[in-house]
Every structure is written in C-alpha cells, then in structure tokens.
Coordinates of C-alpha atoms and ligand atoms in Angstrom, one line a residue:
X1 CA 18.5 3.0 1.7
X2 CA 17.7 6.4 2.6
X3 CA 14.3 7.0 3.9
X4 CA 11.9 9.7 4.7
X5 CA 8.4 9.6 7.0
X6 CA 5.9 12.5 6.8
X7 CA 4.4 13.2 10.0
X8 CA 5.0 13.5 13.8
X9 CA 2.7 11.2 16.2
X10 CA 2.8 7.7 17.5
X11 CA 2.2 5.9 14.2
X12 CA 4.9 7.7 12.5
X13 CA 7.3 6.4 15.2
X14 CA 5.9 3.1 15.0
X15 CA 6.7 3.4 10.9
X16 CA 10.0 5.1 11.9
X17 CA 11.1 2.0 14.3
X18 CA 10.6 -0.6 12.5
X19 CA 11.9 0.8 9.1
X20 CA 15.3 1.7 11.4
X21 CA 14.8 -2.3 12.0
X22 CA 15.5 -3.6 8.2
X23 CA 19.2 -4.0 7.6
X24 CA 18.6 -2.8 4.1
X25 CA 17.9 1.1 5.6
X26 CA 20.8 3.7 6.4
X27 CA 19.4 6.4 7.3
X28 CA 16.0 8.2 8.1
X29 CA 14.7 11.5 8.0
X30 CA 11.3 12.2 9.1
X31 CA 9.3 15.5 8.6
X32 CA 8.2 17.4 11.5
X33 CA 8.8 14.0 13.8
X34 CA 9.0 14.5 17.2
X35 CA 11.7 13.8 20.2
X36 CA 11.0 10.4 20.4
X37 CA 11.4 10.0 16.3
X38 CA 14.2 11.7 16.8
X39 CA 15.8 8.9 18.4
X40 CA 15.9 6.9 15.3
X41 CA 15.8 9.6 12.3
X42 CA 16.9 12.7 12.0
X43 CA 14.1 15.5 12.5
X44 CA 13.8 18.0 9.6
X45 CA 11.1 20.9 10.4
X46 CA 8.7 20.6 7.3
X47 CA 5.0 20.7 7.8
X48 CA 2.8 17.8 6.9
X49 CA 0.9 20.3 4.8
X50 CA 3.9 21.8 2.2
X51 CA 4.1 19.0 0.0
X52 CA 6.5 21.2 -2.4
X53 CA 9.1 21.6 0.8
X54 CA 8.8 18.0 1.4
X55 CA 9.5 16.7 -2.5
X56 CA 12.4 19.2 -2.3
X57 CA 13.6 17.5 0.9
X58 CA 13.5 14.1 -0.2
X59 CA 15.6 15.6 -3.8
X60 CA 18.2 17.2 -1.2
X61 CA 18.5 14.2 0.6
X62 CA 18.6 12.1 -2.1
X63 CA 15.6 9.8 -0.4
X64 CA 14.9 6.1 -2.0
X65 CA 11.8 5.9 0.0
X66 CA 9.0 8.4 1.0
X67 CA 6.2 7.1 3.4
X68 CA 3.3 8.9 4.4
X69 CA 1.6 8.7 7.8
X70 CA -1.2 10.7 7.8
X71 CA -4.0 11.4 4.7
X72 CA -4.0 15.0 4.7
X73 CA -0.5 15.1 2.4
X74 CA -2.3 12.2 0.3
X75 CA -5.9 13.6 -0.4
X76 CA -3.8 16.6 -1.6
X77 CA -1.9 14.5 -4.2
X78 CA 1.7 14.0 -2.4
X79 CA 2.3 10.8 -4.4
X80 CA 1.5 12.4 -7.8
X81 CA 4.2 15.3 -7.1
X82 CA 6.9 12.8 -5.8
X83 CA 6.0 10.5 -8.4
X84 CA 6.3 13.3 -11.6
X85 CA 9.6 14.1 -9.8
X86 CA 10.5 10.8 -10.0
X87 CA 10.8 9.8 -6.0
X88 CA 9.4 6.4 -4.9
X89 CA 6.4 7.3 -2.4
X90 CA 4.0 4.6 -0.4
X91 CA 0.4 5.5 -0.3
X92 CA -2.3 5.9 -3.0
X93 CA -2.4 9.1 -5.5
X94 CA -4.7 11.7 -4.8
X95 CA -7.6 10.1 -7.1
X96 CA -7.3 6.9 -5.3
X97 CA -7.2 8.7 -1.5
X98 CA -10.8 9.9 -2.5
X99 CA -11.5 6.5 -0.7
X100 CA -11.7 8.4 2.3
X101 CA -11.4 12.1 1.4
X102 CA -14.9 11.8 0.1
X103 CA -17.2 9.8 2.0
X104 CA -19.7 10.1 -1.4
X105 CA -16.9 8.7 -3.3
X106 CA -16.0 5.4 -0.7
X107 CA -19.7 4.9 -0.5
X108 CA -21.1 5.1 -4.3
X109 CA -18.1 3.0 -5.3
X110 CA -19.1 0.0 -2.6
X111 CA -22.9 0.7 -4.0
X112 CA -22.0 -0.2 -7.3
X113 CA -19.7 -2.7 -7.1
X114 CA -21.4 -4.7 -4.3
X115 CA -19.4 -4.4 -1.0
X116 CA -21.2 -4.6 2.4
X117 CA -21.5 -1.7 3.8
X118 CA -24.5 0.2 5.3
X119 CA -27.4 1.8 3.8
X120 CA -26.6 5.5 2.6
X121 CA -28.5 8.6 1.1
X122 CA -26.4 12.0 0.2
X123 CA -27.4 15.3 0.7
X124 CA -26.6 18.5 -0.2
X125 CA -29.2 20.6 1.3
X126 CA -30.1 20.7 5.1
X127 CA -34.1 20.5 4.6
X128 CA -34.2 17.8 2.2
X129 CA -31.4 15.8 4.4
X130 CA -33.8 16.4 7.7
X131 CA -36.9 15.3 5.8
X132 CA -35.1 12.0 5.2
X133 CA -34.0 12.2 8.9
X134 CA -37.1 12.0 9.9
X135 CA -38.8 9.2 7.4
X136 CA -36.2 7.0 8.8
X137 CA -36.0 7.3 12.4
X138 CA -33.4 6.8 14.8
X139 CA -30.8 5.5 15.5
X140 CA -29.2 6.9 12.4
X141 CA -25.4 8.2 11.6
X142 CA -24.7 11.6 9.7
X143 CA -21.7 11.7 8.7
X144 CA -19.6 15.2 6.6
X145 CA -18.7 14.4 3.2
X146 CA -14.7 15.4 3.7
X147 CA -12.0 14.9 5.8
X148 CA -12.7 16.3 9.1
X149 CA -10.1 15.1 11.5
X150 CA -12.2 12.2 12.4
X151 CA -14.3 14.2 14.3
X152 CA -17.2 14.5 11.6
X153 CA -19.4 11.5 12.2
X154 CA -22.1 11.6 14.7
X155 CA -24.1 8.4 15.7
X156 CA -27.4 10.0 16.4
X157 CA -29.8 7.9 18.9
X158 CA -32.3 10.4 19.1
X159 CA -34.0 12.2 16.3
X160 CA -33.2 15.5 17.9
X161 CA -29.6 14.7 18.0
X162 CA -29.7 13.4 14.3
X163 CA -31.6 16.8 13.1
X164 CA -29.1 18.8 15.2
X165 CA -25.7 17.4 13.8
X166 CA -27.5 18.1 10.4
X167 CA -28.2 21.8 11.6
X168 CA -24.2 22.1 13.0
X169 CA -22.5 20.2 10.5
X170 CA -24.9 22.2 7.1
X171 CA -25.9 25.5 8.7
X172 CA -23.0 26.0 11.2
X173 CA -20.7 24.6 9.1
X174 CA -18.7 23.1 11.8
X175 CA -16.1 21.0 9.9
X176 CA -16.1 23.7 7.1
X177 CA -16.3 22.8 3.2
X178 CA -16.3 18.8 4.6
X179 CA -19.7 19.6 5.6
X180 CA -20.9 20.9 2.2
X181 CA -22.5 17.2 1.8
X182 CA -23.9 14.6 4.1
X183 CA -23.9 10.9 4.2
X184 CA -26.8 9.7 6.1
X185 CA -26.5 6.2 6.9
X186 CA -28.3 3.3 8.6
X187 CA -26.6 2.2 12.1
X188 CA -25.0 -1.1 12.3
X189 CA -24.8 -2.9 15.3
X190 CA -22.1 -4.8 16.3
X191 CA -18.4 -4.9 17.1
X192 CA -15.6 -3.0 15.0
X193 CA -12.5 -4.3 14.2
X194 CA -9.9 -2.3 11.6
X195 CA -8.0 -4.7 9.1
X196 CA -5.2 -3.0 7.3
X197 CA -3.4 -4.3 3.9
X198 CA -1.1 -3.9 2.1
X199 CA -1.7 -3.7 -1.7
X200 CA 0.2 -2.8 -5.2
X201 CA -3.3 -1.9 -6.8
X202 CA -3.6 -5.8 -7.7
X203 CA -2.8 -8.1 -4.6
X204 CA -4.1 -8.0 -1.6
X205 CA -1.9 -9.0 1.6
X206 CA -3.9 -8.6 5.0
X207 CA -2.0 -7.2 8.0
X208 CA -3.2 -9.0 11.5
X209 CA -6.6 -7.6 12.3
X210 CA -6.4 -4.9 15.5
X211 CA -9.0 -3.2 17.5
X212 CA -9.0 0.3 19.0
X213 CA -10.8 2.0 21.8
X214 CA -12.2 5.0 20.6
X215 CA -13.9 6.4 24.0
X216 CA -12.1 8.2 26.5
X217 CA -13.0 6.3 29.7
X218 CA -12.8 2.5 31.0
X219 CA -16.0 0.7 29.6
X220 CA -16.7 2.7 26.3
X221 CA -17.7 5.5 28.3
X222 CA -17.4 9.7 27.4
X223 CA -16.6 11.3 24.0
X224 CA -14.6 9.9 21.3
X225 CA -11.2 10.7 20.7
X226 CA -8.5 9.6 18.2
X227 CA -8.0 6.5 19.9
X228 CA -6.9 5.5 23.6
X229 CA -5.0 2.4 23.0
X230 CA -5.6 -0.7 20.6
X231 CA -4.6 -4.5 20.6
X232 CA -3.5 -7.2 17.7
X233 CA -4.7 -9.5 17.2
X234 CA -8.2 -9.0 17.3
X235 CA -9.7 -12.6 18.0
X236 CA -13.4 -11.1 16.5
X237 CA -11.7 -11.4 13.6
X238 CA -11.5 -15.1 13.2
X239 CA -9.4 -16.8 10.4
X240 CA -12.7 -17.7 8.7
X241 CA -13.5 -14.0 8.9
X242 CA -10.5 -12.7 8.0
X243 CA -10.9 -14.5 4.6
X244 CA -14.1 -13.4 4.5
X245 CA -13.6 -9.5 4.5
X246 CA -10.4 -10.2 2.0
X247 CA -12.6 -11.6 -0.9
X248 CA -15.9 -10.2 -0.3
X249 CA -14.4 -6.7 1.0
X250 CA -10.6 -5.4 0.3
X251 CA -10.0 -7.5 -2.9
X252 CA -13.4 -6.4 -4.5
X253 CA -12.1 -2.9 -3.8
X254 CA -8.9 -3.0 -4.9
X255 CA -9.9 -4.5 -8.0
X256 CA -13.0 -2.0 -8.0
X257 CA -10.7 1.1 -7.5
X258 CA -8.7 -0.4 -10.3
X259 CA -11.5 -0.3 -12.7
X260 CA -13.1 2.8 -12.2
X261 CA -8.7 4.0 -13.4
X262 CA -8.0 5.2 -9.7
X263 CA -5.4 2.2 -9.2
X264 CA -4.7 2.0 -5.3
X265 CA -1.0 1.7 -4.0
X266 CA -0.4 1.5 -0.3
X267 CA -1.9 1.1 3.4
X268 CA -6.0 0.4 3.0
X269 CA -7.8 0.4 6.3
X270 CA -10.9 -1.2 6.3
X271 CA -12.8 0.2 9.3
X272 CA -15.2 -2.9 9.9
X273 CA -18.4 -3.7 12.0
X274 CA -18.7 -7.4 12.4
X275 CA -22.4 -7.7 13.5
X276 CA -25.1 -10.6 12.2
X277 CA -25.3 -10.3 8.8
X278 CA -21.4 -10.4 8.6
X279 CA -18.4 -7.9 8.0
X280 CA -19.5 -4.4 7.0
X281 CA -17.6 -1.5 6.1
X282 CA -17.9 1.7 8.3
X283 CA -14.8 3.7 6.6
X284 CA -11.7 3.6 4.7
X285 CA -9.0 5.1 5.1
X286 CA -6.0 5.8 3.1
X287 CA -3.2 5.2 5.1
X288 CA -2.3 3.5 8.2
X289 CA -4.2 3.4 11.7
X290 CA -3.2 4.9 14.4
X291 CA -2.7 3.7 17.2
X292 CA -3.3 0.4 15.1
X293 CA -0.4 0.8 13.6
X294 CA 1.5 0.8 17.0
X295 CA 0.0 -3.0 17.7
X296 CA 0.3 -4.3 14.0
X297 CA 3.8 -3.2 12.8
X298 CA 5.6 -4.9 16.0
X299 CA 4.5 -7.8 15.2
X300 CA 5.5 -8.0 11.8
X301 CA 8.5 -9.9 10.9
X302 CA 9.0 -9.3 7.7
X303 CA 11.3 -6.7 6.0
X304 CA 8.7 -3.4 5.5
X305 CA 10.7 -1.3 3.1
X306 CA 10.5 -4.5 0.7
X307 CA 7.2 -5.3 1.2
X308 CA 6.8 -1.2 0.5
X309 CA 8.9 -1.0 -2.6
X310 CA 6.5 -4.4 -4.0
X311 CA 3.5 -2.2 -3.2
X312 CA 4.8 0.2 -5.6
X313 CA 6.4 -1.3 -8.1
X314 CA 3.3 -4.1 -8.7
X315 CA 5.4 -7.2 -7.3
X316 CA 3.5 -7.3 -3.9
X317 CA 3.1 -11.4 -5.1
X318 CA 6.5 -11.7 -4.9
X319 CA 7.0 -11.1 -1.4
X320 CA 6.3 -12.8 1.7
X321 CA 4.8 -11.1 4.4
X322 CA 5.1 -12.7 7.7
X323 CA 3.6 -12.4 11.4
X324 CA 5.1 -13.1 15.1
X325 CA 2.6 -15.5 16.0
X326 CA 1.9 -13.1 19.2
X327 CA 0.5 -10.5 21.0
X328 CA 0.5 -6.5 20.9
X329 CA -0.9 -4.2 23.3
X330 CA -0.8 -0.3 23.2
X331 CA -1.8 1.9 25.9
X332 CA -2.3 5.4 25.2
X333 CA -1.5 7.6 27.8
X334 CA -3.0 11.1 27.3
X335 CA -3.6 14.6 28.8
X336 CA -6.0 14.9 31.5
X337 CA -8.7 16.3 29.9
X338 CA -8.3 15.5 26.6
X339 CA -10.2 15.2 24.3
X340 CA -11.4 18.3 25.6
X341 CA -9.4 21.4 26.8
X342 CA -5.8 20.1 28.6
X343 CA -2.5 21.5 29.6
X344 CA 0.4 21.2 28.1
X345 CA 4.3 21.3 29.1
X346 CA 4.2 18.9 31.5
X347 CA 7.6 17.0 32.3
X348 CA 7.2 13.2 31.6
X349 CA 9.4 11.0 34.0
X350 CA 9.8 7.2 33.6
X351 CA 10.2 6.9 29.9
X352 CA 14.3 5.0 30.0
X353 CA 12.4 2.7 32.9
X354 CA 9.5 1.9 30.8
X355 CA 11.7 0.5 28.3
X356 CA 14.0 -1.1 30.5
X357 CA 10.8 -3.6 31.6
X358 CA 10.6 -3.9 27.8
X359 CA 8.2 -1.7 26.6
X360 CA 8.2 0.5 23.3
X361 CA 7.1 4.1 24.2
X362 CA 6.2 5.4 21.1
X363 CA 5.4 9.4 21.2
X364 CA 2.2 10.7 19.9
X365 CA 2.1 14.4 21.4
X366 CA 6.1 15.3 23.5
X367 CA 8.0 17.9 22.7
X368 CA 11.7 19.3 24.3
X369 CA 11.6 22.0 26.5
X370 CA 15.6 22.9 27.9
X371 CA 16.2 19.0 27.2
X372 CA 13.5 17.5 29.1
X373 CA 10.6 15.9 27.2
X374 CA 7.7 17.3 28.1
X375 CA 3.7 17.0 27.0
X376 CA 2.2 18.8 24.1
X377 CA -0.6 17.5 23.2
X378 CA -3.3 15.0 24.1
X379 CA -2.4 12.2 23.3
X380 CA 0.9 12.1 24.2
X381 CA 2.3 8.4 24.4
X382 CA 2.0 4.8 23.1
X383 CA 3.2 2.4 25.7
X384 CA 3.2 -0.9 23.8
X385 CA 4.8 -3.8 24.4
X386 CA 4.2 -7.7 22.8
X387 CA 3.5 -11.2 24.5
X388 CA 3.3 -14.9 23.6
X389 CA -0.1 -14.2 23.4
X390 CA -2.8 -10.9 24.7
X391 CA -2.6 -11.7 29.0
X392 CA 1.3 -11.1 28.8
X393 CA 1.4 -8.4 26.5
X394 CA -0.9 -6.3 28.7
X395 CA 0.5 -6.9 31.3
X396 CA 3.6 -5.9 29.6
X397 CA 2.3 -3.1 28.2
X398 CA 0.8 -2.0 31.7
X399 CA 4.3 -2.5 33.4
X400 CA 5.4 -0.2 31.1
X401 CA 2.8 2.6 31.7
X402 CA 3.4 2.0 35.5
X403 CA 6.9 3.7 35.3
X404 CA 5.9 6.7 33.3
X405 CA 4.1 9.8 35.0
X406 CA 3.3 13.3 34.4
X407 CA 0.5 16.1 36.2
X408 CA -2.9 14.8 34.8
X409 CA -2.3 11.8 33.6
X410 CA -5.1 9.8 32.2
X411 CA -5.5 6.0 30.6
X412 CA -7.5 3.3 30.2
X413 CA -7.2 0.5 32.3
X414 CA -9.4 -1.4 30.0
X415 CA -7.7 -1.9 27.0
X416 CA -8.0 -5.2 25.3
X417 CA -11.3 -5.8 27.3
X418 CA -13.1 -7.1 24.8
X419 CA -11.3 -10.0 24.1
X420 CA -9.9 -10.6 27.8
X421 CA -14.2 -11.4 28.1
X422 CA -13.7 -13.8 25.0
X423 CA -11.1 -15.7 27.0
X424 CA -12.7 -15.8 30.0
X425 CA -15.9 -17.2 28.3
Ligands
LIG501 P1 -16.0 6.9 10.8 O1 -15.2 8.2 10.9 O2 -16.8 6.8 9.6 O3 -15.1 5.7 11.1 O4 -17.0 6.9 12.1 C1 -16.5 7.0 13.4 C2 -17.2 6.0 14.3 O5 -18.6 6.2 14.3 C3 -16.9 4.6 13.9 O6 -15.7 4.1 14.4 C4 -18.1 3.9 14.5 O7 -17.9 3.7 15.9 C5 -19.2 4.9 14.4 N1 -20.0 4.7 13.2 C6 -19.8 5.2 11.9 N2 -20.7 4.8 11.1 C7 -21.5 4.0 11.7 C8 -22.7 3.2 11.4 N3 -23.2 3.2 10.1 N4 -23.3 2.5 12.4 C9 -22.8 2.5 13.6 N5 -21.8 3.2 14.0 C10 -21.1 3.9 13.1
LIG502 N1 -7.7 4.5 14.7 C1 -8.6 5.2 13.8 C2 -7.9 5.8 12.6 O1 -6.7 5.7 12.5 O2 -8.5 6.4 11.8

C-alpha cells in the first residue's frame, strides 16, 4: 500500500511510524513532514492548506491511503475532494468536521440530542453577550465560535476577565471571523481526560483514554500551550467510565451526526471533564490529539491502515482493534519561552542516544540546517517511550529526554503527575 500523511508535527510522525509498522504498507509520503518524518516517508513540500496540490499528489503518486493529521485541511472539505476524485481519505467530510469547526454546531447538536456537556448560550453581539456575562457570574468560559488554533477559549474567574475576552475576542477581533460568535458556557469542575475513537459513522471502537498537560510549567502552572507532554492510559478513566462516555457520549454522537445526514468517518476526540455529576464534554475535535496521539498509537497493536480502511468503507465491526496492555509516556520538550516569544535554530544533540535507551523521539517543531537538525519551533520534540505499566515508562521516557539538549531547553518534570498521586494513594 502506498500511503500519504498531511501535516508536519509530532502526531503526524506518530501516524507516520506506526503506519511504516504494518507489513501491508510500501511506501509513505507525507506532506510538508519534517526531518524526523523524513526518516520513514518521503517528504514532499505541499502545504497543509492547498488541498488541490495535495489531491494531485496523492493522483501522481498513485496513493491507496490519505490520512489527515490536523483539522484545518478537514473543516475545508479535504475528504469531499479526495473522495469526488475517487482517493480513499481517513477523517470526516467537511459537514461532519463542523463538530469542531463550529463550536455552535458541536454544542446545539449535544443540546438536542442529550449529551452531557455544559450549560451554553450563543452570541452574536458583544452587549447582549456581556449582559448575560454578567447575570451569571463567574467563573464562566467564553469561548470563539471557529477554529482558532486552540487558543480561543478563555476560562474567566473574574467577571472583569470574562467581560474582557468578550471585548478582545468581539470588538478586537482577536481570532478573526472565529470570533464573529461566542459560546458562553458554565465551568465544570473537575479532571479532563481526552478519549479518542475510531468510527465508520456507525460503530464506535474507543482508543485507550490519555491525558495531556496543557500548562507550561511543573504543577499546572503559567499559560496554556498546545500541550507539554501526555500519558496512556489515563487511570481517571476507569473501565466503568470508559463504557460510560461510549454509550452515553461517543455512540449517541455518532449515531446523532448520522441523523442530522452529516455521517462521521474517522478520528473523534472527545475532550472530557470527569467531575461529580459524571463525564462531560468540553470539545471535539475532528481528528487526532496531539500529543495524545504520541501516547495512544504506540500502544496499539493492531494493524492501523486496516482498522482505517474499515472506518471508511463501513466494516469498522469487522475488525479487531487491540491494546499492549501497558504504559505510554510523552515528554514534550520545547523552546524556552514558548508559548510566548522563543528562538529558533538551535542545534539539538542527543537524539541517536535517546533512542538507543529506547525511546521514540517523535519531532513536533526541527528543521535541517547544513545537515544538522536544529529547532524551529516551540514545541519541538516528543520523547516517548512505553512500560509494563506508567513508573517504567516515565522513567523511560525521562531517560530518553536526559540525552537530548539544545540552548533553552524547557520540559516538564511533572508529567503523568496526576496519576503517579493515584498510585501513591
Ligand atoms: P477547548 O478548546 O474547548 O478544549 O478549551 C480549552 C481548555 O479550556 C480545556 O481543555 C479546558 O481546560 C478549558 N475549558 C473549556 N471549557 C471549559 C468549561 N466549560 N469548564 C471548565 N474548563 C473549560
Ligand atoms: N491535545 C489537544 C488537542 O489535540 O487538541
């Protein structure tokens, strides 16, 4: 089989490596990719954002299998085009992406069908939004409408901070047209977990339940950022749990997306905050997680381009899906700085010895410079490695980190702690 990934970062060379894993694959391209990707697949130039280049590529090349890593190429309808071309292509169409292109969309369709999720209003105009703003008090989340690189959610404490992300996300207009409507919603307490699955629009198979660290510092402290390392599994996700959020949350959507005619193919991520009153849904998204992806697709043992080809074709029942029965750890190692302002170009030493000690170094943000691999951009790896069970695999995972350096190097040194405090309870 011939494949092609779209994208460049850490969860496309988690996709990339274990697709270059299945005995059924021959060769990969991946579009931009980066020099770790390039390992494993051949790199071909194309931006994430020319869908037409990248439907010509996969005709050129003669590609059996398109996957998509991140949901820009998606909410802009990738899978119809490859599709009307006739080209087999993982992830949902561009009706059925709306599940997280449009906040509106993911929230009224949970309203009306029943799915837990927290209280919502919409707004389209900055005084009436504020006036509710202030009837309900905070702590309270505003969130853009549209995609905004994950950076358009605030979680508000104060009501000055509440009526000011109004003010920058409707009168400054700081993510743009995503900021043309606002989901104000109720704050949930609790502790989030993301549970991906895969689905053919009909059945529902659950991947093994990660968590990520969103904050930049040890201890959930500073700003967010796209993620600074995760772990699989998540033990707050208990098996009971687990089959909790499959029939009252991802099947009930599924079959919910299927009857309002936007049948959804691919990767869903169910964003989750497991507080009290049980598993609620704080987002969607369309496609996989990353970094989850860099804890959940090592430990899968099962074939992925078959269990990707079911997804399409409707026979997801007629595959088995199976786990390692261990541990994944990812460490993130960024840019000093980031998410803020950082440098770039900075040679990265210790990658071959990482390995060596049995680590995967997955690249998020390298580049080549005169054939050394150096930094360009935050985040720029994912040292992960796996275990019997979470103890070994971060210590793995930290061995690994150990032997890679570059000028401003930052990572956590926490990862995982949430459930390390579970075991040691
Ligand atoms: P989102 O992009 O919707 O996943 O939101 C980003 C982050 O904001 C989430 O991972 C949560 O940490 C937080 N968040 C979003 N919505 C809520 C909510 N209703 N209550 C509490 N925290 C939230
Ligand atoms: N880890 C968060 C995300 O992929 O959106």
């Amino acid at each position: 089989m011939r494949i092609l990934v779209i994208g460049g970062g850490g969860r496309e060379h988690a996709l990339v490596w274990k697709l270059a894993a299945s005995p059924r694959v021959s060769k990969i391209y991946c579009a931009p990719g980066n020099p770790g990707i390039s390992k494993l697949a051949e790199c071909v130039n194309i931006a994430v954002t020319d869908n037409e280049a990248l439907c010509q590529l996969a005709k050129d090349k003669n590609i059996d299998l398109t996957v998509v890593g991140p949901e820009g190429p998606l909410t802009e309808g990738i899978v119809d085009l490859f599709t009307a071309n006739g080209l087999k292509i993982f992830g949902p169409n561009k009706a059925a992406a709306q599940l997280e292109g449009s906040k509106t969309f993911s929230k009224d369709l949970m309203r009306k069908y029943g799915i837990p999720t927290a209280k919502y209003a919409v707004f389209t105009d900055a005084v009436s939004a504020k006036k509710y703003v202030k009837e309900q008090g905070a702590p309270i989340v505003i969130k853009a409408d549209g995609l905004a690189a994950g950076k358009g959610v605030v979680v508000a404490m104060s009501l000055d901070e509440a009526l000011a992300a109004v003010d920058m996300i409707m009168c400054d207009q700081a993510f743009g047209n995503a900021g043309a409507q606002v989901v104000i919603e109720e704050f949930m307490q609790g502790e989030e977990a993301s549970l991906l699955a895969f689905t053919d629009g009909v059945t529902v198979v659950p991947m093994v339940a990660a968590q990520d660290h969103k904050r930049v510092f040890d201890g959930d402290q500073g700003p967010n950022t796209g993620g600074m390392g995760a772990y699989a599994p998540a033990p707050v996700v208990t098996p009971d749990l687990l089959e909790q959020v499959v029939r009252k949350i991802l099947q009930p959507t599924v079959n919910a997306m299927r009857q309002e005619g936007c049948l959804y193919r691919g990767c869903l991520y169910a964003g989750l905050m497991i507080g009290a009153e049980g598993p609620k849904v704080v987002e969607f998204n369309a496609r996989f997680g990353d970094p989850e992806t860099q804890v959940v697709l090592p430990l899968l043992v099962s074939d992925l381009t078959e269990i990707m080809e079911a997804c399409i074709d409707g026979k997801l029942n007629q595959v088995s899906v199976e786990w390692k029965q261990e541990a994944a750890v990812c460490v993130v190692m960024a840019a000093g700085g980031y998410p803020g302002s950082y440098q770039k170009g900075k040679i990265i030493t210790g990658l071959d010895a990482a390995e060596e000690k049995g680590a995967v170094v997955f690249h998020a943000g390298t580049s080549l410079d005169s054939g050394a691999v150096v930094t360009s951009g935050g985040r720029v790896l994912g040292v992960t490695a796996i275990g019997s069970n979470l103890q070994p695999a971060l210590q793995n995972a930290y061995t690994g980190v150990e032997q890679i350096d570059f000028e401003g190097v930052h990572y956590r040194k926490d990862i995982a702690h949430r459930a390390v405090a579970r075991i040691d309870k």
